[in-house]
PDB file of C-alpha atoms in Angstrom:
ATOM      1  CA  MET A1149       5.148  -4.975   0.547  1.00 64.00           C
ATOM      2  CA  PRO A1150       2.859  -1.978  -0.577  1.00 70.00           C
ATOM      3  CA  ASP A1151      -1.226  -2.447  -0.481  1.00 83.00           C
ATOM      4  CA  ILE A1152      -2.226  -1.707  -3.946  1.00 82.00           C
ATOM      5  CA  TYR A1153      -5.932  -2.073  -3.405  1.00 83.00           C
ATOM      6  CA  ARG A1154      -5.361   0.264  -0.369  1.00 89.00           C
ATOM      7  CA  ALA A1155      -3.509   2.925  -2.729  1.00 89.00           C
ATOM      8  CA  LEU A1156      -6.042   2.819  -5.393  1.00 88.00           C
ATOM      9  CA  GLY A1157      -8.970   2.114  -3.359  1.00 89.00           C
ATOM     10  CA  ASP A1158      -9.895   5.432  -3.910  1.00 94.00           C
ATOM     11  CA  SER A1159     -10.663   7.768  -6.660  1.00 95.00           C
ATOM     12  CA  THR A1160      -8.705  10.607  -5.362  1.00 97.00           C
ATOM     13  CA  ARG A1161      -5.578   8.853  -4.967  1.00 96.00           C
ATOM     14  CA  ARG A1162      -5.812   7.144  -8.515  1.00 95.00           C
ATOM     15  CA  ARG A1163      -6.526  10.636  -9.678  1.00 97.00           C
ATOM     16  CA  ILE A1164      -3.349  12.165  -8.036  1.00 97.00           C
ATOM     17  CA  LEU A1165      -1.560   8.591  -9.747  1.00 96.00           C
ATOM     18  CA  SER A1166      -2.751   9.901 -12.666  1.00 95.00           C
ATOM     19  CA  MET A1167      -1.069  13.650 -12.322  1.00 97.00           C
ATOM     20  CA  LEU A1168       2.358  12.215 -11.251  1.00 97.00           C
ATOM     21  CA  LYS A1169       2.257  10.357 -14.049  1.00 95.00           C
ATOM     22  CA  LEU A1170       2.541  13.519 -16.506  1.00 96.00           C
ATOM     23  CA  GLY A1171       5.240  14.591 -14.416  1.00 96.00           C
ATOM     24  CA  ASN A1172       6.903  15.698 -10.905  1.00 97.00           C
ATOM     25  CA  LYS A1173       3.819  18.202  -9.217  1.00 97.00           C
ATOM     26  CA  THR A1174       4.143  20.201  -5.693  1.00 96.00           C
ATOM     27  CA  GLN A1175       1.436  19.525  -2.978  1.00 95.00           C
ATOM     28  CA  LYS A1176      -0.305  22.822  -3.783  1.00 95.00           C
ATOM     29  CA  GLU A1177      -0.404  21.431  -7.578  1.00 97.00           C
ATOM     30  CA  ILE A1178      -1.690  19.104  -6.444  1.00 97.00           C
ATOM     31  CA  VAL A1179      -4.498  20.597  -4.413  1.00 96.00           C
ATOM     32  CA  ASP A1180      -5.528  23.016  -6.656  1.00 96.00           C
ATOM     33  CA  ALA A1181      -6.641  20.445  -8.700  1.00 96.00           C
ATOM     34  CA  PHE A1182      -9.313  18.968  -6.459  1.00 96.00           C
ATOM     35  CA  ASP A1183     -12.582  20.632  -4.760  1.00 95.00           C
ATOM     36  CA  ILE A1184     -11.489  19.127  -1.405  1.00 95.00           C
ATOM     37  CA  SER A1185      -9.750  20.699   1.610  1.00 95.00           C
ATOM     38  CA  GLN A1186      -5.906  20.453   2.230  1.00 95.00           C
ATOM     39  CA  PRO A1187      -5.864  18.024   4.985  1.00 96.00           C
ATOM     40  CA  ALA A1188      -7.518  16.072   2.816  1.00 97.00           C
ATOM     41  CA  ILE A1189      -5.572  16.088   0.485  1.00 97.00           C
ATOM     42  CA  LYS A1190      -2.859  15.674   2.948  1.00 96.00           C
ATOM     43  CA  LYS A1191      -4.373  12.268   4.536  1.00 97.00           C
ATOM     44  CA  HIS A1192      -4.796  10.840   0.609  1.00 97.00           C
ATOM     45  CA  LEU A1193      -0.595  11.758  -0.103  1.00 97.00           C
ATOM     46  CA  THR A1194      -0.064  10.360   3.424  1.00 96.00           C
ATOM     47  CA  ILE A1195      -1.279   6.649   2.170  1.00 96.00           C
ATOM     48  CA  LEU A1196       0.099   6.887  -1.550  1.00 96.00           C
ATOM     49  CA  LEU A1197       3.317   7.311   0.680  1.00 96.00           C
ATOM     50  CA  GLU A1198       2.563   4.596   3.364  1.00 95.00           C
ATOM     51  CA  GLU A1199       1.961   2.460   0.090  1.00 93.00           C
ATOM     52  CA  ARG A1200       5.529   3.964  -1.046  1.00 93.00           C
ATOM     53  CA  MET A1201       3.455   4.537  -4.270  1.00 94.00           C
ATOM     54  CA  ILE A1202       4.883   8.080  -4.487  1.00 96.00           C
ATOM     55  CA  SER A1203       7.937   9.557  -2.820  1.00 96.00           C
ATOM     56  CA  GLU A1204       8.097  13.025  -1.426  1.00 97.00           C
ATOM     57  CA  ARG A1205      11.454  15.319  -1.335  1.00 96.00           C
ATOM     58  CA  LEU A1206      11.859  18.926  -0.198  1.00 94.00           C
ATOM     59  CA  ASN A1207      12.415  21.752  -2.340  1.00 92.00           C
ATOM     60  CA  GLY A1208      13.570  24.952   0.161  1.00 92.00           C
ATOM     61  CA  LYS A1209       9.792  24.912   1.350  1.00 92.00           C
ATOM     62  CA  TYR A1210       7.766  22.851  -1.612  1.00 93.00           C
ATOM     63  CA  ARG A1211       6.962  19.285  -0.812  1.00 94.00           C
ATOM     64  CA  ILE A1212       7.650  17.568  -4.717  1.00 97.00           C
ATOM     65  CA  TYR A1213       5.364  14.367  -4.843  1.00 98.00           C
ATOM     66  CA  SER A1214       6.870  11.690  -7.676  1.00 97.00           C
ATOM     67  CA  LEU A1215       5.728   8.502  -8.580  1.00 96.00           C
ATOM     68  CA  ASN A1216       7.902   5.222  -7.136  1.00 94.00           C
ATOM     69  CA  LEU A1217       7.955   3.307 -10.358  1.00 91.00           C
ATOM     70  CA  SER A1218      10.156   0.145  -9.097  1.00 89.00           C
ATOM     71  CA  ILE A1219       7.569  -0.116  -6.388  1.00 88.00           C
ATOM     72  CA  LEU A1220       4.663   0.481  -8.764  1.00 87.00           C
ATOM     73  CA  GLN A1221       5.755  -1.812 -11.216  1.00 89.00           C
ATOM     74  CA  THR A1222       6.237  -4.532  -8.277  1.00 88.00           C
ATOM     75  CA  ALA A1223       2.827  -3.770  -7.049  1.00 84.00           C
ATOM     76  CA  TYR A1224       1.020  -4.247 -10.896  1.00 84.00           C
ATOM     77  CA  GLN A1225       3.236  -7.690 -11.222  1.00 88.00           C
ATOM     78  CA  GLU A1226       1.877  -9.431  -8.005  1.00 86.00           C
ATOM     79  CA  MET A1227      -1.828  -8.162  -8.796  1.00 83.00           C
ATOM     80  CA  LEU A1228      -1.835  -9.901 -11.859  1.00 85.00           C
ATOM     81  CA  HIS A1229      -0.150 -12.659 -10.487  1.00 87.00           C
ATOM     82  CA  TYR A1230      -3.090 -12.974  -8.524  1.00 84.00           C
ATOM     83  CA  ILE A1231      -5.933 -12.533 -10.271  1.00 83.00           C
ATOM     84  CA  GLY A1232      -3.708 -14.620 -12.963  1.00 83.00           C
ATOM     85  CA  GLU A1233      -3.884 -17.556 -10.134  1.00 83.00           C
ATOM     86  CA  LEU A1234      -7.837 -16.660  -9.834  1.00 80.00           C
ATOM     87  CA  LEU A1235      -8.115 -17.744 -13.327  1.00 78.00           C
ATOM     88  CA  ASP A1236      -6.448 -20.331 -13.675  1.00 77.00           C
ATOM     89  CA  GLU A1237      -8.312 -22.067 -10.461  1.00 76.00           C
ATOM     90  CA  GLN A1238     -11.595 -21.012 -12.745  1.00 76.00           C
ATOM     91  CA  LEU A1239     -10.384 -22.468 -16.349  1.00 75.00           C
ATOM     92  CA  ILE A1240      -9.671 -25.310 -14.754  1.00 76.00           C
ATOM     93  CA  SER A1241     -13.148 -25.977 -13.372  1.00 75.00           C
ATOM     94  CA  LEU A1242     -14.807 -24.948 -16.356  1.00 73.00           C
ATOM     95  CA  LYS A1243     -12.359 -27.514 -18.248  1.00 73.00           C
ATOM     96  CA  ASN A1244     -13.438 -30.799 -16.047  1.00 74.00           C
ATOM     97  CA  TYR A1245     -16.659 -29.389 -16.057  1.00 74.00           C
ATOM     98  CA  VAL A1246     -16.994 -29.444 -20.287  1.00 78.00           C
ATOM     99  CA  GLU A1247     -14.869 -32.732 -20.491  1.00 76.00           C
ATOM    100  CA  LYS A1248     -16.029 -34.886 -17.759  1.00 77.00           C
ATOM    101  CA  GLY A1249     -19.263 -33.032 -16.576  1.00 68.00           C
ATOM    102  CA  GLU A1250     -17.656 -32.395 -13.323  1.00 58.00           C
ATOM    103  CA  PHE A1251     -17.521 -29.482 -11.118  1.00 56.00           C
ATOM    104  CA  GLN A1252     -15.713 -28.705  -8.168  1.00 57.00           C
ATOM    105  CA  ASN A1253     -17.579 -26.752  -5.633  1.00 59.00           C
ATOM    106  CA  GLU A1254     -15.495 -24.190  -3.820  1.00 54.00           C
ATOM    107  CA  ASP A1255     -16.083 -25.870   0.115  1.00 57.00           C
ATOM    108  CA  ASP A1256     -13.704 -28.526  -1.496  1.00 51.00           C
TER     109      ASP A1256
END
């Protein structure tokens, strides 16, 4: 499963994903949108490819990048589930505290 936190942990990678939501882009189009070097952009694209957030295809001499919507959807659902579990635990602790005056220590 992709590491969504690794993929989204950098503002440049988030901007690349935002660009791709508007449509497929060549590597040159992506590089031209930033004030950083082509090798630096390539490193960000490599991370997004490794985490399968985007896909790459060759069209002649051009590399075309696009969002991998199925992986993004799966990662989004997993993240929602994880956050939901965290909130559920906090809500149960709050409920016990309010109803019974009990506070569940995280070390228990």
